[in-house]
């Protein structure tokens, strides 16, 4: 397994105790939109034994073409040891990155794609939106609905991409969110990507299935071995 130790080149305050960290990108390092990785803090590994409390699974919120590795995370009032340590990292400090995975790449199948995100889950959706903006091949339309009761991450940037082929909705409550979803659900020729809490995933999957959407057209960032726990409940 290849491991990278990367320097922090920028930290952006997104508001509401949320930060985006940008890391240097090695020249031979690449990934697909919608990929995730493992972000490990200093001393996460001693004598080849990994301390999992110092490692977190994070979405990469940048495209490889942006020439930097980015991830966004929130720092709640009551923080884990991991978040407490990460909150003190500064530009110039180093972070460990390893084991990239990709389960959310755009499916270019001449279908409409709907992105459904909750809160900081929009970090997975940003590179999908950018990839579509750069190349619309075999994606008939892109729609994104986000629900977040707090100031929305990446709002100004994502709003700048809105056009006839990319529609975006910001909602502040679950009621408003599910009304928007109800308005746009189509069981034919549409692929749905969902990112959020387990409750958010299950509620959306149930709603889509009740509307006749096949689970083959529902994408979530989970391993194959546990997909049925979400699709068949």
C-alpha atoms as one frame of an Amber mdcrd trajectory, in Angstrom:
protein
   0.000   0.000   0.000   1.396   3.383  -1.045   1.431   6.013   1.681   1.955
   9.732   1.153   3.066  12.341   3.674   1.775  15.634   2.297   2.281  19.225
   3.398  -0.728  21.461   4.119  -0.576  24.331   1.619  -3.780  26.159   2.608
  -6.608  26.038   5.159  -9.930  27.697   4.327 -12.516  28.577   6.957 -15.927
  27.597   5.548 -17.894  29.003   8.515 -19.873  27.202  11.209 -16.813  25.398
  12.609 -15.990  23.896   9.217 -12.602  23.957   7.494 -11.204  22.829   4.162
  -7.609  21.603   4.139  -5.595  21.680   0.920  -2.545  19.428   0.604   0.255
  19.367  -1.932  -0.324  16.910  -4.792   2.500  14.552  -5.811   3.127  14.626
  -9.559   2.347  10.909  -9.933  -0.811  11.015  -7.817  -4.285  10.960  -9.405
  -7.896  10.012  -8.629 -11.409  10.050 -10.095 -14.133  12.505  -9.104 -16.089
  11.252  -6.090 -13.115   9.410  -4.594 -12.364   8.992  -0.895  -9.152   8.433
   1.018  -7.805   7.889   4.511  -6.465  10.965   6.306  -4.077  10.023   9.110
  -2.530  12.313  11.701   1.008  12.182  13.051   1.892   9.090  15.079  -0.986
   7.104  13.557   1.398   4.194  12.990   3.947   2.815  15.447   6.021  -0.240
  14.540   3.658  -0.886  11.584   0.644  -0.973  13.903  -2.064   1.543  12.890
  -3.903   3.441  15.614  -7.339   3.745  13.985  -8.367   6.579  16.302  -5.865
   8.766  14.404  -7.306   7.886  10.975 -10.505   9.041   9.261 -12.167   8.216
   5.933 -12.657  11.473   3.980 -14.012  12.482   0.593 -11.568  14.241  -1.724
 -13.336  17.498  -2.599 -10.968  18.469  -5.422 -10.346  17.172  -8.918  -6.857
  15.930  -9.737  -6.647  18.693 -12.388  -6.784  21.305  -9.611  -3.304  20.125
  -8.601  -4.093  19.872  -4.880  -5.733  17.359  -2.572  -8.600  18.847  -0.581
 -10.885  17.610   2.167 -13.544  19.395   4.226 -14.579  18.545   7.767 -16.595
  19.997  10.618 -15.353  20.555  14.171 -18.275  20.081  16.589 -18.344  21.596
  20.067 -17.553  18.198  21.561 -14.671  16.871  19.490 -13.044  13.461  19.267
  -9.318  13.194  19.919  -8.803  13.084  16.149 -10.727  16.320  15.527  -9.069
  18.041  18.505  -5.643  17.304  17.058  -6.599  18.193  13.486  -8.076  21.530
  14.608  -4.581  22.626  15.639  -2.878  21.767  12.346  -1.438  24.756  10.473
  -0.188  25.537   6.972   3.198  23.813   6.588   2.287  20.872   8.827   2.141
  17.420   7.253  -0.728  14.933   7.002  -0.598  11.286   5.958  -2.785  10.016
   3.137  -3.287   6.464   1.913  -5.687   3.965   0.354  -7.773   5.878  -2.200
 -11.094   4.352  -3.255 -13.659   5.310  -5.871 -17.323   4.324  -5.755 -19.018
   7.586  -6.805 -17.591   8.413 -10.228 -20.052   9.930 -12.704 -21.857   7.228
 -14.651 -21.958   8.475 -18.246 -24.891   6.426 -19.560 -26.979   9.045 -21.397
 -29.105   9.503 -18.267 -29.976  12.353 -15.951 -28.000  12.389 -12.686 -29.408
  13.667  -9.384 -27.041  14.415  -6.488 -28.549  14.346  -2.979 -26.363  15.651
  -0.154 -26.602  16.550   3.506 -24.322  19.074   5.187 -20.627  18.437   4.669
 -21.573  15.523   2.396 -21.464  18.113  -0.341 -17.680  17.553  -0.305 -18.284
  14.409  -2.381 -20.573  16.266  -4.779 -18.306  19.236  -5.567 -15.896  17.257
  -7.805 -18.839  15.536  -9.528 -20.302  18.959 -10.343 -16.926  20.233 -11.574
 -16.351  17.107 -13.678 -19.756  17.568 -15.306 -19.087  21.263 -15.869 -15.865
  20.360 -17.708 -17.374  17.492 -19.714 -21.116  16.794 -20.152 -20.607  13.741
 -22.337 -23.418  11.174 -21.877 -25.008  12.970 -18.913 -28.264  14.533 -20.113
 -28.725  16.812 -17.080 -27.333  17.271 -13.567 -29.470  18.217 -10.547 -28.153
  18.762  -7.021 -30.214  19.123  -3.827 -28.470  19.903  -0.546 -29.998  20.195
   2.923 -28.108  22.073   5.627 -29.519  24.229   8.412 -26.254  26.187   8.530
 -24.405  28.379   6.003 -23.847  26.214   2.944 -20.343  25.064   2.015 -19.082
  26.029  -1.488 -22.349  27.927  -2.151 -20.969  30.820  -4.237 -18.816  28.515
  -6.345 -21.549  25.984  -7.068 -24.113  28.701  -7.793 -21.738  30.045 -10.465
 -22.099  26.792 -12.446 -25.915  26.848 -12.623 -27.327  26.844 -16.164 -30.000
  25.072 -18.223 -28.194  21.750 -17.834 -27.174  22.050 -14.164 -29.898  22.825
 -11.619 -29.085  23.388  -7.946 -31.301  23.650  -4.860 -30.241  24.735  -1.352
 -32.755  23.739   1.336 -32.740  24.547   5.057 -35.049  21.816   6.387 -35.836
  18.158   5.718 -39.411  19.160   4.812 -38.211  21.501   2.055 -35.586  19.005
   0.946 -38.001  16.094   0.511 -40.500  18.335  -1.266 -37.817  19.207  -3.836
 -36.917  15.539  -4.186 -40.575  14.620  -4.681 -40.839  17.251  -7.410 -37.928
  15.865  -9.431 -38.111  12.081  -8.862 -38.227  10.132 -12.092 -37.825   6.362
 -12.026 -36.799   6.306 -15.679 -33.397   7.325 -17.049 -32.125   8.866 -13.803
 -29.227   7.865 -11.531 -29.254   9.069  -7.912 -26.132   9.691  -5.813 -26.684
  10.065  -2.048 -24.198  11.275   0.601 -25.012  11.914   4.254 -25.681  10.176
   7.557 -26.918   6.573   7.661 -30.424   7.837   8.481 -30.268  10.232   5.533
 -29.135   7.422   3.212 -31.846   5.013   4.321 -34.643   7.579   4.220 -33.732
   8.661   0.689 -33.312   5.090  -0.552 -36.713   4.142   0.875 -38.367   7.150
  -0.791 -36.739   6.407  -4.130 -37.635   2.712  -4.002 -41.257   3.542  -3.168
 -41.282   5.782  -6.250 -40.156   2.830  -8.380 -36.458   3.638  -8.677 -34.271
   0.535  -9.064 -31.401   0.129  -6.589 -29.168  -0.287  -9.657 -29.669   3.453
 -10.148 -28.943   4.455  -6.533 -25.300   5.177  -5.716 -23.918   5.385  -2.170
 -20.307   5.379  -0.972 -20.392   1.990   0.784 -18.532  -1.272   0.258 -20.231
  -3.956  -1.831 -20.434  -6.275   1.167 -22.730  -3.952   3.121 -24.820  -2.388
   0.348 -27.738  -4.722   1.072 -27.941  -3.331   4.614 -29.028  -0.059   2.996
 -30.880  -1.274  -0.089 -32.922  -4.127   1.394 -33.976  -2.856   4.810
